[in-house]
PDB file of C-alpha atoms in Angstrom:
ATOM      1  CA  MET N   1      -7.831   5.153  29.694  1.00  0.00           C
ATOM      2  CA  PRO N   2      -5.514   3.790  26.977  1.00  0.00           C
ATOM      3  CA  VAL N   3      -6.579   4.397  23.388  1.00  0.00           C
ATOM      4  CA  LEU N   4      -5.394   0.861  22.560  1.00  0.00           C
ATOM      5  CA  GLU N   5      -5.142  -2.186  24.786  1.00  0.00           C
ATOM      6  CA  ILE N   6      -3.798  -5.505  23.509  1.00  0.00           C
ATOM      7  CA  LYS N   7      -4.254  -8.554  25.742  1.00  0.00           C
ATOM      8  CA  ASN N   8      -2.816 -12.062  25.326  1.00  0.00           C
ATOM      9  CA  ILE N   9      -2.505 -11.965  21.523  1.00  0.00           C
ATOM     10  CA  HIS N  10      -1.397 -15.252  19.979  1.00  0.00           C
ATOM     11  CA  LYS N  11      -0.945 -15.944  16.288  1.00  0.00           C
ATOM     12  CA  SER N  12       0.136 -19.147  14.575  1.00  0.00           C
ATOM     13  CA  PHE N  13       0.679 -20.009  10.940  1.00  0.00           C
ATOM     14  CA  GLY N  14       0.317 -23.756  10.809  1.00  0.00           C
ATOM     15  CA  ALA N  15       2.715 -25.217  13.363  1.00  0.00           C
ATOM     16  CA  THR N  16       4.663 -21.964  13.641  1.00  0.00           C
ATOM     17  CA  HIS N  17       3.704 -19.980  16.749  1.00  0.00           C
ATOM     18  CA  VAL N  18       4.605 -16.400  15.754  1.00  0.00           C
ATOM     19  CA  LEU N  19       3.045 -14.383  18.592  1.00  0.00           C
ATOM     20  CA  LYS N  20       2.995 -15.845  22.096  1.00  0.00           C
ATOM     21  CA  GLY N  21       0.810 -13.863  24.458  1.00  0.00           C
ATOM     22  CA  ILE N  22       1.438 -10.209  23.602  1.00  0.00           C
ATOM     23  CA  ASP N  23       0.219  -7.580  26.081  1.00  0.00           C
ATOM     24  CA  PHE N  24       0.680  -3.824  25.810  1.00  0.00           C
ATOM     25  CA  SER N  25      -1.279  -0.576  25.860  1.00  0.00           C
ATOM     26  CA  LEU N  26      -0.937   2.748  24.064  1.00  0.00           C
ATOM     27  CA  GLU N  27      -1.966   6.136  25.421  1.00  0.00           C
ATOM     28  CA  ARG N  28      -3.464   8.809  23.186  1.00  0.00           C
ATOM     29  CA  GLY N  29      -0.696  11.079  21.894  1.00  0.00           C
ATOM     30  CA  GLU N  30       1.988   8.483  22.600  1.00  0.00           C
ATOM     31  CA  SER N  31       4.430   7.030  20.056  1.00  0.00           C
ATOM     32  CA  ILE N  32       5.683   3.479  20.480  1.00  0.00           C
ATOM     33  CA  ALA N  33       8.553   2.011  18.459  1.00  0.00           C
ATOM     34  CA  ILE N  34       8.675  -1.775  18.107  1.00  0.00           C
ATOM     35  CA  ILE N  35      12.150  -3.173  17.445  1.00  0.00           C
ATOM     36  CA  GLY N  36      13.574  -6.658  17.076  1.00  0.00           C
ATOM     37  CA  SER N  37      15.265  -9.065  14.700  1.00  0.00           C
ATOM     38  CA  SER N  38      13.685 -10.235  11.464  1.00  0.00           C
ATOM     39  CA  GLY N  39      11.177 -12.957  12.315  1.00  0.00           C
ATOM     40  CA  SER N  40      10.570 -11.741  15.857  1.00  0.00           C
ATOM     41  CA  GLY N  41       6.859 -11.118  15.150  1.00  0.00           C
ATOM     42  CA  LYS N  42       6.848  -7.319  14.837  1.00  0.00           C
ATOM     43  CA  THR N  43       5.034  -7.089  11.504  1.00  0.00           C
ATOM     44  CA  THR N  44       2.635  -9.910  12.379  1.00  0.00           C
ATOM     45  CA  LEU N  45       1.675  -8.025  15.540  1.00  0.00           C
ATOM     46  CA  LEU N  46       0.990  -4.871  13.550  1.00  0.00           C
ATOM     47  CA  ARG N  47      -1.090  -6.825  11.023  1.00  0.00           C
ATOM     48  CA  CYS N  48      -3.120  -8.381  13.836  1.00  0.00           C
ATOM     49  CA  ILE N  49      -3.774  -4.959  15.350  1.00  0.00           C
ATOM     50  CA  ASN N  50      -5.012  -3.741  11.955  1.00  0.00           C
ATOM     51  CA  PHE N  51      -7.010  -6.952  11.305  1.00  0.00           C
ATOM     52  CA  LEU N  52      -4.981  -7.910   8.250  1.00  0.00           C
ATOM     53  CA  GLU N  53      -4.344 -11.111  10.212  1.00  0.00           C
ATOM     54  CA  THR N  54      -6.727 -12.718  12.683  1.00  0.00           C
ATOM     55  CA  PRO N  55      -5.258 -13.588  16.095  1.00  0.00           C
ATOM     56  CA  ASN N  56      -5.868 -17.116  17.357  1.00  0.00           C
ATOM     57  CA  GLU N  57      -6.262 -15.871  20.924  1.00  0.00           C
ATOM     58  CA  GLY N  58      -6.617 -12.555  22.703  1.00  0.00           C
ATOM     59  CA  THR N  59      -8.579  -9.311  22.773  1.00  0.00           C
ATOM     60  CA  ILE N  60      -8.190  -5.799  21.386  1.00  0.00           C
ATOM     61  CA  HIS N  61      -9.820  -2.741  22.957  1.00  0.00           C
ATOM     62  CA  VAL N  62      -9.936   0.786  21.496  1.00  0.00           C
ATOM     63  CA  ASP N  63     -10.937   3.604  23.861  1.00  0.00           C
ATOM     64  CA  GLY N  64     -12.125   0.988  26.343  1.00  0.00           C
ATOM     65  CA  LYS N  65     -14.438  -0.707  23.836  1.00  0.00           C
ATOM     66  CA  LEU N  66     -13.896  -4.352  22.927  1.00  0.00           C
ATOM     67  CA  ILE N  67     -13.436  -4.509  19.164  1.00  0.00           C
ATOM     68  CA  PHE N  68     -11.941  -7.996  18.868  1.00  0.00           C
ATOM     69  CA  ASP N  69     -12.204 -11.161  20.909  1.00  0.00           C
ATOM     70  CA  ALA N  70     -10.826 -14.387  19.454  1.00  0.00           C
ATOM     71  CA  LYS N  71     -13.513 -16.277  21.407  1.00  0.00           C
ATOM     72  CA  ASP N  72     -16.384 -14.189  19.985  1.00  0.00           C
ATOM     73  CA  PRO N  73     -17.222 -14.764  16.284  1.00  0.00           C
ATOM     74  CA  GLU N  74     -19.442 -11.671  16.296  1.00  0.00           C
ATOM     75  CA  THR N  75     -16.343  -9.468  16.567  1.00  0.00           C
ATOM     76  CA  GLN N  76     -14.776 -11.195  13.568  1.00  0.00           C
ATOM     77  CA  LYS N  77     -17.442 -10.644  10.894  1.00  0.00           C
ATOM     78  CA  GLU N  78     -15.947  -9.062   7.778  1.00  0.00           C
ATOM     79  CA  SER N  79     -18.513  -6.244   7.817  1.00  0.00           C
ATOM     80  CA  GLU N  80     -17.476  -5.386  11.381  1.00  0.00           C
ATOM     81  CA  ILE N  81     -13.753  -5.728  10.678  1.00  0.00           C
ATOM     82  CA  ARG N  82     -14.003  -3.186   7.823  1.00  0.00           C
ATOM     83  CA  LYS N  83     -15.448  -0.631  10.242  1.00  0.00           C
ATOM     84  CA  LYS N  84     -12.868  -1.408  12.924  1.00  0.00           C
ATOM     85  CA  ARG N  85      -9.980  -0.859  10.513  1.00  0.00           C
ATOM     86  CA  LEU N  86     -11.008   2.802  10.415  1.00  0.00           C
ATOM     87  CA  HIS N  87      -9.463   3.148  13.877  1.00  0.00           C
ATOM     88  CA  PHE N  88      -6.050   2.443  12.327  1.00  0.00           C
ATOM     89  CA  GLY N  89      -4.126   4.130   9.538  1.00  0.00           C
ATOM     90  CA  MET N  90      -1.602   1.767   7.961  1.00  0.00           C
ATOM     91  CA  VAL N  91       1.626   2.762   6.191  1.00  0.00           C
ATOM     92  CA  PHE N  92       3.363  -0.194   4.538  1.00  0.00           C
ATOM     93  CA  GLN N  93       6.971  -0.826   3.526  1.00  0.00           C
ATOM     94  CA  SER N  94       6.256  -0.757  -0.196  1.00  0.00           C
ATOM     95  CA  PHE N  95       3.925   2.282  -0.381  1.00  0.00           C
ATOM     96  CA  ASN N  96       1.003   0.331  -1.991  1.00  0.00           C
ATOM     97  CA  LEU N  97      -0.166   3.340  -3.996  1.00  0.00           C
ATOM     98  CA  PHE N  98      -2.611   2.937  -6.884  1.00  0.00           C
ATOM     99  CA  PRO N  99      -0.604   3.651 -10.065  1.00  0.00           C
ATOM    100  CA  GLN N 100      -3.621   4.938 -12.007  1.00  0.00           C
ATOM    101  CA  TYR N 101      -4.237   7.782  -9.537  1.00  0.00           C
ATOM    102  CA  THR N 102      -2.226  10.931  -8.899  1.00  0.00           C
ATOM    103  CA  ALA N 103      -0.829  11.679  -5.452  1.00  0.00           C
ATOM    104  CA  LEU N 104      -3.960  13.732  -4.775  1.00  0.00           C
ATOM    105  CA  GLY N 105      -6.210  10.972  -6.101  1.00  0.00           C
ATOM    106  CA  ASN N 106      -4.564   8.370  -3.886  1.00  0.00           C
ATOM    107  CA  VAL N 107      -5.130  10.502  -0.790  1.00  0.00           C
ATOM    108  CA  MET N 108      -8.759  11.251  -1.733  1.00  0.00           C
ATOM    109  CA  LEU N 109      -9.784   7.745  -2.764  1.00  0.00           C
ATOM    110  CA  ALA N 110     -10.773   6.130   0.546  1.00  0.00           C
ATOM    111  CA  SER N 111     -12.644   9.218   1.731  1.00  0.00           C
ATOM    112  CA  GLU N 112     -14.601   9.357  -1.526  1.00  0.00           C
ATOM    113  CA  LEU N 113     -15.520   5.675  -1.340  1.00  0.00           C
ATOM    114  CA  LEU N 114     -16.802   6.138   2.198  1.00  0.00           C
ATOM    115  CA  ALA N 115     -18.657   9.318   1.215  1.00  0.00           C
ATOM    116  CA  LYS N 116     -20.679   7.383  -1.356  1.00  0.00           C
ATOM    117  CA  GLU N 117     -22.302   5.482   1.518  1.00  0.00           C
ATOM    118  CA  ARG N 118     -23.688   8.703   2.961  1.00  0.00           C
ATOM    119  CA  PRO N 119     -27.442   9.156   2.440  1.00  0.00           C
ATOM    120  CA  ASP N 120     -26.914  12.753   1.249  1.00  0.00           C
ATOM    121  CA  TYR N 121     -24.126  11.899  -1.220  1.00  0.00           C
ATOM    122  CA  LYS N 122     -26.085  12.242  -4.478  1.00  0.00           C
ATOM    123  CA  GLU N 123     -27.658  15.506  -3.409  1.00  0.00           C
ATOM    124  CA  ASN N 124     -24.404  17.069  -2.194  1.00  0.00           C
ATOM    125  CA  ARG N 125     -21.850  15.238  -4.317  1.00  0.00           C
ATOM    126  CA  ARG N 126     -19.999  18.315  -5.589  1.00  0.00           C
ATOM    127  CA  GLN N 127     -19.694  19.902  -2.172  1.00  0.00           C
ATOM    128  CA  ILE N 128     -18.560  16.652  -0.566  1.00  0.00           C
ATOM    129  CA  HIS N 129     -15.968  16.116  -3.313  1.00  0.00           C
ATOM    130  CA  ALA N 130     -14.675  19.664  -2.887  1.00  0.00           C
ATOM    131  CA  GLU N 131     -14.322  19.208   0.876  1.00  0.00           C
ATOM    132  CA  ILE N 132     -12.446  15.920   0.448  1.00  0.00           C
ATOM    133  CA  GLU N 133     -10.152  17.480  -2.160  1.00  0.00           C
ATOM    134  CA  GLU N 134      -9.363  20.475   0.018  1.00  0.00           C
ATOM    135  CA  LYS N 135      -8.586  18.265   2.990  1.00  0.00           C
ATOM    136  CA  ALA N 136      -6.309  16.045   0.871  1.00  0.00           C
ATOM    137  CA  LYS N 137      -4.434  19.074  -0.468  1.00  0.00           C
ATOM    138  CA  THR N 138      -3.917  20.364   3.068  1.00  0.00           C
ATOM    139  CA  ILE N 139      -2.473  17.031   4.213  1.00  0.00           C
ATOM    140  CA  LEU N 140      -0.205  16.689   1.166  1.00  0.00           C
ATOM    141  CA  THR N 141       1.103  20.173   1.885  1.00  0.00           C
ATOM    142  CA  ARG N 142       1.670  19.127   5.486  1.00  0.00           C
ATOM    143  CA  VAL N 143       3.962  16.279   4.345  1.00  0.00           C
ATOM    144  CA  GLY N 144       5.851  18.556   1.953  1.00  0.00           C
ATOM    145  CA  LEU N 145       4.234  17.594  -1.355  1.00  0.00           C
ATOM    146  CA  ALA N 146       2.393  20.771  -2.280  1.00  0.00           C
ATOM    147  CA  GLU N 147       4.126  20.832  -5.680  1.00  0.00           C
ATOM    148  CA  LYS N 148       3.671  17.107  -6.405  1.00  0.00           C
ATOM    149  CA  MET N 149      -0.084  16.609  -6.030  1.00  0.00           C
ATOM    150  CA  ASP N 150      -0.791  16.074  -9.732  1.00  0.00           C
ATOM    151  CA  LEU N 151       2.009  13.579 -10.309  1.00  0.00           C
ATOM    152  CA  TYR N 152       1.507   9.817 -10.591  1.00  0.00           C
ATOM    153  CA  PRO N 153       3.420   7.348  -8.397  1.00  0.00           C
ATOM    154  CA  HIS N 154       5.904   6.466 -11.147  1.00  0.00           C
ATOM    155  CA  GLN N 155       6.825  10.155 -11.353  1.00  0.00           C
ATOM    156  CA  LEU N 156       7.691  10.328  -7.645  1.00  0.00           C
ATOM    157  CA  SER N 157      10.758   9.179  -5.736  1.00  0.00           C
ATOM    158  CA  GLY N 158      10.416   6.411  -3.173  1.00  0.00           C
ATOM    159  CA  GLY N 159      10.477   8.935  -0.352  1.00  0.00           C
ATOM    160  CA  GLN N 160       7.765  11.007  -2.015  1.00  0.00           C
ATOM    161  CA  GLN N 161       5.627   7.918  -2.557  1.00  0.00           C
ATOM    162  CA  GLN N 162       5.957   7.014   1.102  1.00  0.00           C
ATOM    163  CA  ARG N 163       4.919  10.527   2.089  1.00  0.00           C
ATOM    164  CA  VAL N 164       1.823  10.144  -0.111  1.00  0.00           C
ATOM    165  CA  ALA N 165       1.113   6.893   1.749  1.00  0.00           C
ATOM    166  CA  ILE N 166       1.409   8.728   5.066  1.00  0.00           C
ATOM    167  CA  ALA N 167      -0.914  11.471   3.809  1.00  0.00           C
ATOM    168  CA  ARG N 168      -3.418   8.822   2.669  1.00  0.00           C
ATOM    169  CA  ALA N 169      -3.442   7.290   6.155  1.00  0.00           C
ATOM    170  CA  LEU N 170      -3.806  10.691   7.835  1.00  0.00           C
ATOM    171  CA  ALA N 171      -6.748  11.607   5.591  1.00  0.00           C
ATOM    172  CA  MET N 172      -8.925   9.029   7.330  1.00  0.00           C
ATOM    173  CA  GLU N 173      -8.265  10.643  10.736  1.00  0.00           C
ATOM    174  CA  PRO N 174      -7.441   7.336  12.431  1.00  0.00           C
ATOM    175  CA  ASP N 175      -7.106   6.959  16.172  1.00  0.00           C
ATOM    176  CA  ILE N 176      -3.731   5.294  15.666  1.00  0.00           C
ATOM    177  CA  LEU N 177      -1.222   5.583  12.831  1.00  0.00           C
ATOM    178  CA  CYS N 178       0.718   2.354  12.218  1.00  0.00           C
ATOM    179  CA  PHE N 179       4.017   2.167  10.336  1.00  0.00           C
ATOM    180  CA  ASP N 180       5.519  -1.127   9.172  1.00  0.00           C
ATOM    181  CA  GLU N 181       9.232  -0.509   8.495  1.00  0.00           C
ATOM    182  CA  PRO N 182       8.377   2.683   6.544  1.00  0.00           C
ATOM    183  CA  THR N 183      11.969   3.292   5.405  1.00  0.00           C
ATOM    184  CA  SER N 184      13.205  -0.231   4.660  1.00  0.00           C
ATOM    185  CA  ALA N 185      12.762   0.191   0.890  1.00  0.00           C
ATOM    186  CA  LEU N 186      14.513   3.575   0.765  1.00  0.00           C
ATOM    187  CA  ASP N 187      18.108   4.736   0.409  1.00  0.00           C
ATOM    188  CA  PRO N 188      19.590   6.858   3.241  1.00  0.00           C
ATOM    189  CA  GLU N 189      18.730  10.252   1.708  1.00  0.00           C
ATOM    190  CA  LEU N 190      15.090   9.324   1.114  1.00  0.00           C
ATOM    191  CA  THR N 191      14.916   7.645   4.517  1.00  0.00           C
ATOM    192  CA  GLY N 192      15.754  10.977   6.100  1.00  0.00           C
ATOM    193  CA  GLU N 193      12.870  12.830   4.447  1.00  0.00           C
ATOM    194  CA  VAL N 194      10.319  10.218   5.553  1.00  0.00           C
ATOM    195  CA  LEU N 195      11.672  10.125   9.110  1.00  0.00           C
ATOM    196  CA  ARG N 196      11.418  13.927   9.292  1.00  0.00           C
ATOM    197  CA  VAL N 197       7.703  13.673   8.499  1.00  0.00           C
ATOM    198  CA  ILE N 198       7.184  11.015  11.194  1.00  0.00           C
ATOM    199  CA  ARG N 199       9.224  13.074  13.653  1.00  0.00           C
ATOM    200  CA  GLY N 200       6.927  16.034  12.960  1.00  0.00           C
ATOM    201  CA  LEU N 201       3.874  13.871  13.611  1.00  0.00           C
ATOM    202  CA  ALA N 202       5.350  12.765  16.933  1.00  0.00           C
ATOM    203  CA  GLU N 203       5.947  16.393  17.894  1.00  0.00           C
ATOM    204  CA  GLN N 204       2.269  17.049  17.137  1.00  0.00           C
ATOM    205  CA  LYS N 205       1.354  14.183  19.496  1.00  0.00           C
ATOM    206  CA  THR N 206      -0.032  11.899  16.807  1.00  0.00           C
ATOM    207  CA  THR N 207      -0.718   8.485  18.334  1.00  0.00           C
ATOM    208  CA  MET N 208       1.598   6.038  16.545  1.00  0.00           C
ATOM    209  CA  ILE N 209       3.004   2.529  16.492  1.00  0.00           C
ATOM    210  CA  ILE N 210       6.209   2.334  14.459  1.00  0.00           C
ATOM    211  CA  VAL N 211       7.897  -0.940  13.562  1.00  0.00           C
ATOM    212  CA  THR N 212      11.415   0.180  12.702  1.00  0.00           C
ATOM    213  CA  HIS N 213      15.032  -0.892  12.362  1.00  0.00           C
ATOM    214  CA  GLU N 214      16.221   2.705  12.861  1.00  0.00           C
ATOM    215  CA  MET N 215      17.483   2.561  16.441  1.00  0.00           C
ATOM    216  CA  ALA N 216      18.540   6.208  16.690  1.00  0.00           C
ATOM    217  CA  PHE N 217      15.139   7.262  15.410  1.00  0.00           C
ATOM    218  CA  ALA N 218      13.372   4.988  17.913  1.00  0.00           C
ATOM    219  CA  ARG N 219      15.459   6.428  20.737  1.00  0.00           C
ATOM    220  CA  ASP N 220      14.972  10.085  19.813  1.00  0.00           C
ATOM    221  CA  VAL N 221      11.366  10.119  18.560  1.00  0.00           C
ATOM    222  CA  ALA N 222       9.377   7.384  20.304  1.00  0.00           C
ATOM    223  CA  ASP N 223       8.084   7.860  23.824  1.00  0.00           C
ATOM    224  CA  ARG N 224       8.437   4.163  24.489  1.00  0.00           C
ATOM    225  CA  VAL N 225      10.256   1.232  22.893  1.00  0.00           C
ATOM    226  CA  ILE N 226       9.130  -2.389  22.812  1.00  0.00           C
ATOM    227  CA  PHE N 227      11.754  -5.029  22.044  1.00  0.00           C
ATOM    228  CA  MET N 228      10.381  -8.299  20.646  1.00  0.00           C
ATOM    229  CA  ASP N 229      12.166 -11.598  20.171  1.00  0.00           C
ATOM    230  CA  GLU N 230      10.766 -14.978  19.137  1.00  0.00           C
ATOM    231  CA  GLY N 231       7.169 -13.802  19.401  1.00  0.00           C
ATOM    232  CA  VAL N 232       7.272 -12.302  22.884  1.00  0.00           C
ATOM    233  CA  ILE N 233       7.871  -8.865  24.358  1.00  0.00           C
ATOM    234  CA  VAL N 234      11.228  -9.165  26.089  1.00  0.00           C
ATOM    235  CA  GLU N 235      11.541  -5.593  27.311  1.00  0.00           C
ATOM    236  CA  GLN N 236       9.684  -2.301  27.098  1.00  0.00           C
ATOM    237  CA  GLY N 237      10.119   1.112  28.628  1.00  0.00           C
ATOM    238  CA  PRO N 238      11.079   4.725  27.927  1.00  0.00           C
ATOM    239  CA  SER N 239      12.942   4.878  24.621  1.00  0.00           C
ATOM    240  CA  HIS N 240      16.284   6.193  25.921  1.00  0.00           C
ATOM    241  CA  GLN N 241      16.282   3.651  28.734  1.00  0.00           C
ATOM    242  CA  VAL N 242      15.680   0.625  26.484  1.00  0.00           C
ATOM    243  CA  ILE N 243      18.071   1.701  23.705  1.00  0.00           C
ATOM    244  CA  GLU N 244      20.901   3.024  25.877  1.00  0.00           C
ATOM    245  CA  HIS N 245      20.515   1.028  29.111  1.00  0.00           C
ATOM    246  CA  PRO N 246      18.680  -2.234  28.326  1.00  0.00           C
ATOM    247  CA  GLN N 247      17.989  -4.482  31.295  1.00  0.00           C
ATOM    248  CA  GLN N 248      17.447  -7.834  29.595  1.00  0.00           C
ATOM    249  CA  GLU N 249      20.298  -9.879  28.178  1.00  0.00           C
ATOM    250  CA  ARG N 250      18.448 -10.597  24.913  1.00  0.00           C
ATOM    251  CA  THR N 251      17.899  -6.874  24.388  1.00  0.00           C
ATOM    252  CA  LYS N 252      21.581  -6.200  25.039  1.00  0.00           C
ATOM    253  CA  GLN N 253      22.609  -8.864  22.535  1.00  0.00           C
ATOM    254  CA  PHE N 254      20.265  -7.515  19.852  1.00  0.00           C
ATOM    255  CA  LEU N 255      21.436  -3.921  20.263  1.00  0.00           C
ATOM    256  CA  SER N 256      25.062  -5.049  20.284  1.00  0.00           C
ATOM    257  CA  ARG N 257      24.577  -6.896  16.987  1.00  0.00           C
ATOM    258  CA  TYR N 258      22.803  -3.888  15.531  1.00  0.00           C
ATOM    259  CA  SER N 259      25.671  -1.569  16.560  1.00  0.00           C
ATOM    260  CA  GLU N 260      28.183  -3.878  14.876  1.00  0.00           C
ATOM    261  CA  GLN N 261      26.149  -3.890  11.629  1.00  0.00           C
ATOM    262  CA  ALA N 262      25.488  -0.121  11.594  1.00  0.00           C
TER     263      ALA N 262
END
């Protein structure tokens, strides 16, 4: 059973039809890279999956359970959407770290807010805090920031900030980790350090959806590549097949343009 199943997702902004009937599934432990030109709908799709945008049509299932149906208002209540977002860890282009918290504080924050809703929180506050802190330190070490935990975002490079953002997403133990162009704001050297972290996650069979413009990375790291254009999925398949031997003319044209710009 797929961990994620997207069926007939449509999204419009006014008269602009951005997503036009998107269907795909994701297996647990699989990494999918979504590629395509600017404006093709990649980021909007990711935001719909994470409920930062509400699809106009379609359904979303996680582990076989219906968690969104555009025809069912009950699945769209804000209280329910907040819970459903816990299935997804989101890493944005621009880091979105809280400047008043250290790297460690940023990674701990969401877990601590959720912990306060536990009935035993007041009684066991110190123990719960210690457990959350230890877990956050372990994850920051995992992404190579063991020596940077007490620094604030303005004291970190862009690549380090993005690694904090990845650690923050991992701390919530999501079913699926989602990346929206995680290296687009970084120079080549810092891009490399972030991609190495994502590559390591793929090797550990972390379930991921990665919107990226890094074609070589998509080919070498993702299990499968989806090419989008004008709001539809034009082609999808094993990463090496799509990147090196595309079958659709629109895919060939896109990859040819990308090769010329690279």
